[in-house]
mmCIF file of C-alpha atoms in Angstrom:
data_model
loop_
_atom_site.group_PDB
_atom_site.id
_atom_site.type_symbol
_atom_site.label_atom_id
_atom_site.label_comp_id
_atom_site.label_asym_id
_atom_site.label_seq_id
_atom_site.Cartn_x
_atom_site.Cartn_y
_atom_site.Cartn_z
ATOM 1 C CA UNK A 1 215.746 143.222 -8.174
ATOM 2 C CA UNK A 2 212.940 144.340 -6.461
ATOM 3 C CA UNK A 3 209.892 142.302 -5.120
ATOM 4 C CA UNK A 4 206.357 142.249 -6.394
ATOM 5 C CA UNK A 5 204.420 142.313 -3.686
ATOM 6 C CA UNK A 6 201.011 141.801 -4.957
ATOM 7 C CA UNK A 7 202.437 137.979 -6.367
ATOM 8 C CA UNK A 8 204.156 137.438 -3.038
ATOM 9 C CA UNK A 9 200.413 138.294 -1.464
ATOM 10 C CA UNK A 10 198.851 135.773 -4.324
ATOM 11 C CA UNK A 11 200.895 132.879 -4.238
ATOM 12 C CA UNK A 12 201.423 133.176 -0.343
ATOM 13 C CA UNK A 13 197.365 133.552 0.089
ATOM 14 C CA UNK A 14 196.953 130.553 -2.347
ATOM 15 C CA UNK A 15 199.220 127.997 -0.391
ATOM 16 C CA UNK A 16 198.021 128.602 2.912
ATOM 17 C CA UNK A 17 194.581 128.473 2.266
ATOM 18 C CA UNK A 18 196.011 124.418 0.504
ATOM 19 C CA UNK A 19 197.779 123.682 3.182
ATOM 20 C CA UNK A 20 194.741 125.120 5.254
ATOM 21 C CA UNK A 21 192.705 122.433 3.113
ATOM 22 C CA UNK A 22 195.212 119.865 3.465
ATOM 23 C CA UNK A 23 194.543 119.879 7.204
ATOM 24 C CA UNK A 24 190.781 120.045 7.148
ATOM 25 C CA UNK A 25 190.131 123.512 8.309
ATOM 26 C CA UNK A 26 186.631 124.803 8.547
ATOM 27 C CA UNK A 27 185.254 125.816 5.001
ATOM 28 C CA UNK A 28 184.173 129.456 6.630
ATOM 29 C CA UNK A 29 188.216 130.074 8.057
ATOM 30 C CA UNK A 30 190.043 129.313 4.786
ATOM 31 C CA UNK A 31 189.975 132.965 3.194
ATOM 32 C CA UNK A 32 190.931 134.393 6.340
ATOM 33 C CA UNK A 33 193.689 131.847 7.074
ATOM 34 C CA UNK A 34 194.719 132.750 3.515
ATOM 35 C CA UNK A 35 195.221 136.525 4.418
ATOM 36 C CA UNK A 36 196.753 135.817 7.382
ATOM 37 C CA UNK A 37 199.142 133.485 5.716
ATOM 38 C CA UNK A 38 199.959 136.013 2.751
ATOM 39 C CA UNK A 39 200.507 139.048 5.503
ATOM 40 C CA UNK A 40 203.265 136.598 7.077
ATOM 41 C CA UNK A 41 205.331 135.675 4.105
ATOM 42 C CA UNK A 42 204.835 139.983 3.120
ATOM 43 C CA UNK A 43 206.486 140.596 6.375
ATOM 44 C CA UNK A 44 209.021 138.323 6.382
ATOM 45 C CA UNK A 45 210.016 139.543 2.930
ATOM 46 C CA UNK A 46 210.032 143.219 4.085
ATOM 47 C CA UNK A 47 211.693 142.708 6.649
ATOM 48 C CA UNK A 48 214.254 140.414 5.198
ATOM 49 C CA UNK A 49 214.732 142.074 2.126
ATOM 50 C CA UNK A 50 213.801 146.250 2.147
ATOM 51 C CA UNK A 51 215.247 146.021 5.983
ATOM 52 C CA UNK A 52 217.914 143.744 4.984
ATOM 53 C CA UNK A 53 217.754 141.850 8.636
ATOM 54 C CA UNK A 54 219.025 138.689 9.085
ATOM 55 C CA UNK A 55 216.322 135.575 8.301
ATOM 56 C CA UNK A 56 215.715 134.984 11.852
ATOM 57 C CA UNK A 57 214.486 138.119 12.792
ATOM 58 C CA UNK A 58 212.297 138.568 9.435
ATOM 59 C CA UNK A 59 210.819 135.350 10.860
ATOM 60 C CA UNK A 60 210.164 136.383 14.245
ATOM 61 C CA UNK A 61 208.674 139.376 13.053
ATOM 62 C CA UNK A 62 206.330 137.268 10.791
ATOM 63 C CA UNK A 63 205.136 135.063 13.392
ATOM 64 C CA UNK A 64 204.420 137.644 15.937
ATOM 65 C CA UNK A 65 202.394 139.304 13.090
ATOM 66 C CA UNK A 66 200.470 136.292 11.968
ATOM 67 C CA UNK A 67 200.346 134.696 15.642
ATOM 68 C CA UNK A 68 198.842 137.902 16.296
ATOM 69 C CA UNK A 69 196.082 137.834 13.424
ATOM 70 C CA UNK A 70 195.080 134.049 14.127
ATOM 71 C CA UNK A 71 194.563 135.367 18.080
ATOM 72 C CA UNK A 72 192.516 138.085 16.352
ATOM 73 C CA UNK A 73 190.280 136.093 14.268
ATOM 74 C CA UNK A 74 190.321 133.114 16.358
ATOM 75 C CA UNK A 75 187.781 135.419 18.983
ATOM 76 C CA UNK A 76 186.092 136.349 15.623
ATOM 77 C CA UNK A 77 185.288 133.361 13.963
ATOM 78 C CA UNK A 78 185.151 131.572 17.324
ATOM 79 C CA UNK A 79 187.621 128.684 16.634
ATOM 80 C CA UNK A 80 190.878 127.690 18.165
ATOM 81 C CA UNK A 81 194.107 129.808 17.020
ATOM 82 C CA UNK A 82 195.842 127.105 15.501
ATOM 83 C CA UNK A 83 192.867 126.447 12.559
ATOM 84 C CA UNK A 84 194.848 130.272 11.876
ATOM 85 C CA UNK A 85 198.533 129.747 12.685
ATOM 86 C CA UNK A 86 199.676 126.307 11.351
ATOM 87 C CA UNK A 87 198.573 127.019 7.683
ATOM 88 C CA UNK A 88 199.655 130.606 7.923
ATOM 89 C CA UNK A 89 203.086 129.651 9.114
ATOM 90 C CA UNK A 90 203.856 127.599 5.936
ATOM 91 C CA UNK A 91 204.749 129.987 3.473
ATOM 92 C CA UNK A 92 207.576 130.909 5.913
ATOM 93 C CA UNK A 93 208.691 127.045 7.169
ATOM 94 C CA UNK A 94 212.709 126.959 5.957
ATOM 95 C CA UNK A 95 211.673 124.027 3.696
ATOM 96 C CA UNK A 96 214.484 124.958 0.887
ATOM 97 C CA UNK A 97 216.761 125.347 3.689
ATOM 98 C CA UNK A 98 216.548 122.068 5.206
ATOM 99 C CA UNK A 99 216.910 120.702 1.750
ATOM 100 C CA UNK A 100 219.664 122.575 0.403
ATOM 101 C CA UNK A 101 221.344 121.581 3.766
ATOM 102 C CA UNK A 102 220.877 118.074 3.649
ATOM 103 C CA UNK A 103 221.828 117.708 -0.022
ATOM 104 C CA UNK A 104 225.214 119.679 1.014
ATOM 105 C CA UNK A 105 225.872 117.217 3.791
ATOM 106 C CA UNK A 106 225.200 114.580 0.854
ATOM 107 C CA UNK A 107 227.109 115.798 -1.823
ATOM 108 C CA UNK A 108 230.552 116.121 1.475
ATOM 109 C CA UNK A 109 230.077 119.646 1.622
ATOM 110 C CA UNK A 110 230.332 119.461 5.592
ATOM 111 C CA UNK A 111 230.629 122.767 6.147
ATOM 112 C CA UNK A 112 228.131 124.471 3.995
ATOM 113 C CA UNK A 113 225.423 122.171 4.731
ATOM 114 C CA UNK A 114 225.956 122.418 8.673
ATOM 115 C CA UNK A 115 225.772 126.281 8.589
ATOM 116 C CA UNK A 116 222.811 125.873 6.326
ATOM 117 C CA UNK A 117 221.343 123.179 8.403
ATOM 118 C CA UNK A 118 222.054 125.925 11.571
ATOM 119 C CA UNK A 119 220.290 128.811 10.103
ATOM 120 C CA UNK A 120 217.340 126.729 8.745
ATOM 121 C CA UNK A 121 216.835 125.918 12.964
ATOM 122 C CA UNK A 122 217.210 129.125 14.008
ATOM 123 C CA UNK A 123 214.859 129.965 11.361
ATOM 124 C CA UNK A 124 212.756 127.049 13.007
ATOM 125 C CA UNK A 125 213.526 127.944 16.478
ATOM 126 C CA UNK A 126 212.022 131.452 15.523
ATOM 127 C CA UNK A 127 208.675 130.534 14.297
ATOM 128 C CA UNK A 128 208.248 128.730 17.543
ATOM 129 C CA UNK A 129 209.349 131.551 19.751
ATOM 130 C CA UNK A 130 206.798 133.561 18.058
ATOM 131 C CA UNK A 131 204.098 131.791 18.337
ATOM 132 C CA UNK A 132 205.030 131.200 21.939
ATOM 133 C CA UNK A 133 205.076 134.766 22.838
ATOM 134 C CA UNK A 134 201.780 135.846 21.405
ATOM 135 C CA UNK A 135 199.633 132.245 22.557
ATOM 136 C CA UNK A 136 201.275 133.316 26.176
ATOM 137 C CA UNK A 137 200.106 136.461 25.823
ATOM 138 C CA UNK A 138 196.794 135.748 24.925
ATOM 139 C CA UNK A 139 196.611 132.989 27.630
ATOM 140 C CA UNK A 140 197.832 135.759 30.244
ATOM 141 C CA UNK A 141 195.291 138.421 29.281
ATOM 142 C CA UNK A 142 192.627 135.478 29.060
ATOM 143 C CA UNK A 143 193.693 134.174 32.593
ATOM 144 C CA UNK A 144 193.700 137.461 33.947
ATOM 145 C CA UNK A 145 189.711 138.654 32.617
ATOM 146 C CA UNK A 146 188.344 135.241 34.148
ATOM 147 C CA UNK A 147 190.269 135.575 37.663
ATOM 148 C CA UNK A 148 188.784 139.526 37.560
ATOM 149 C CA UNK A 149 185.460 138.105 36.531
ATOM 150 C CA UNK A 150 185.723 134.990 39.903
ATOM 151 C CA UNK A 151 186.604 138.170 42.223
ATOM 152 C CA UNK A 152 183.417 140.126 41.127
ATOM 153 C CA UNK A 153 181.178 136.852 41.535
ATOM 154 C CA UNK A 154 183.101 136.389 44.941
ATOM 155 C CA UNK A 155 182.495 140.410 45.809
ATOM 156 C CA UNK A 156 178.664 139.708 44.458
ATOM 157 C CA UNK A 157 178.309 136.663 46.809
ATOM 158 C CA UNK A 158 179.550 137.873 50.221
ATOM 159 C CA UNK A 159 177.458 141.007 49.717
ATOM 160 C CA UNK A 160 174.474 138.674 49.430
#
């Protein structure tokens, strides 16, 4: 069955932007917190479903890409990245997963829900890692243009 897109993009853009709500973002960052959210859960199904990788990886790849937009617009709007990342990162929370996993372990379906359970962490595990990698990256590229900018004032001074 193939996706539609263009709902995925609507329904994704309409629950991050309540969730976005939810948490009392600024009025002025909800419709780009809302794009940024619906890009996400577009990647992720992409890359899950037209690239057939495994869910881990789709999520990865959707966190990098959204991490990457709240960095982005976080310098634009002139707010902190996580107004951007922590709604955009719910459409793609394993929710259902953690769910389905616990009502196995319930219902004394050991097995299933434990490997359900496991891949709903990983899933987890790689939302963290990328929003990890791209805040360190930002923070390195940040760190690095301020200690550039202290050598030029300490240049400017000693020629003084």
């Amino acid at each position: 069955m193939p996706i539609d897109y263009f709902s995925a993009l609507a329904f994704s853009f309409s629950t991050t932007i309540a969730f976005a709500v939810l948490l009392q973002a600024p009025r002025k960052t909800l419709p780009i917190s809302g794009i940024i959210g619906a890009v996400g859960w577009v990647v992720f199904l992409y890359v899950r479903k037209e690239m057939g990788a495994s869910s881990f990886y789709a999520n990865i790849c959707a966190t990098l890409i959204l991490s990457l937009l709240s960095e982005l617009a976080a310098r634009i709007f002139k707010q902190p990245a996580t107004v951007f990342v922590i709604p955009g990162i719910f459409p793609i929370v394993p929710g259902l997963g953690m769910y389905n996993g616990m009502a196995q372990l319930i219902e004394n379906n050991y097995e299933q829900g434990i490997n359900i359970l496991l891949t709903a962490g990983l899933d987890a595990a790689a939302i963290a890692l990328g929003i990890m990698f791209t805040g360190s990256f930002f923070r390195v590229l940040k760190i690095s243009s301020e200690r550039k900018r202290f050598v030029q004032l300490l240049g400017k001074r000693k020629d003084s």
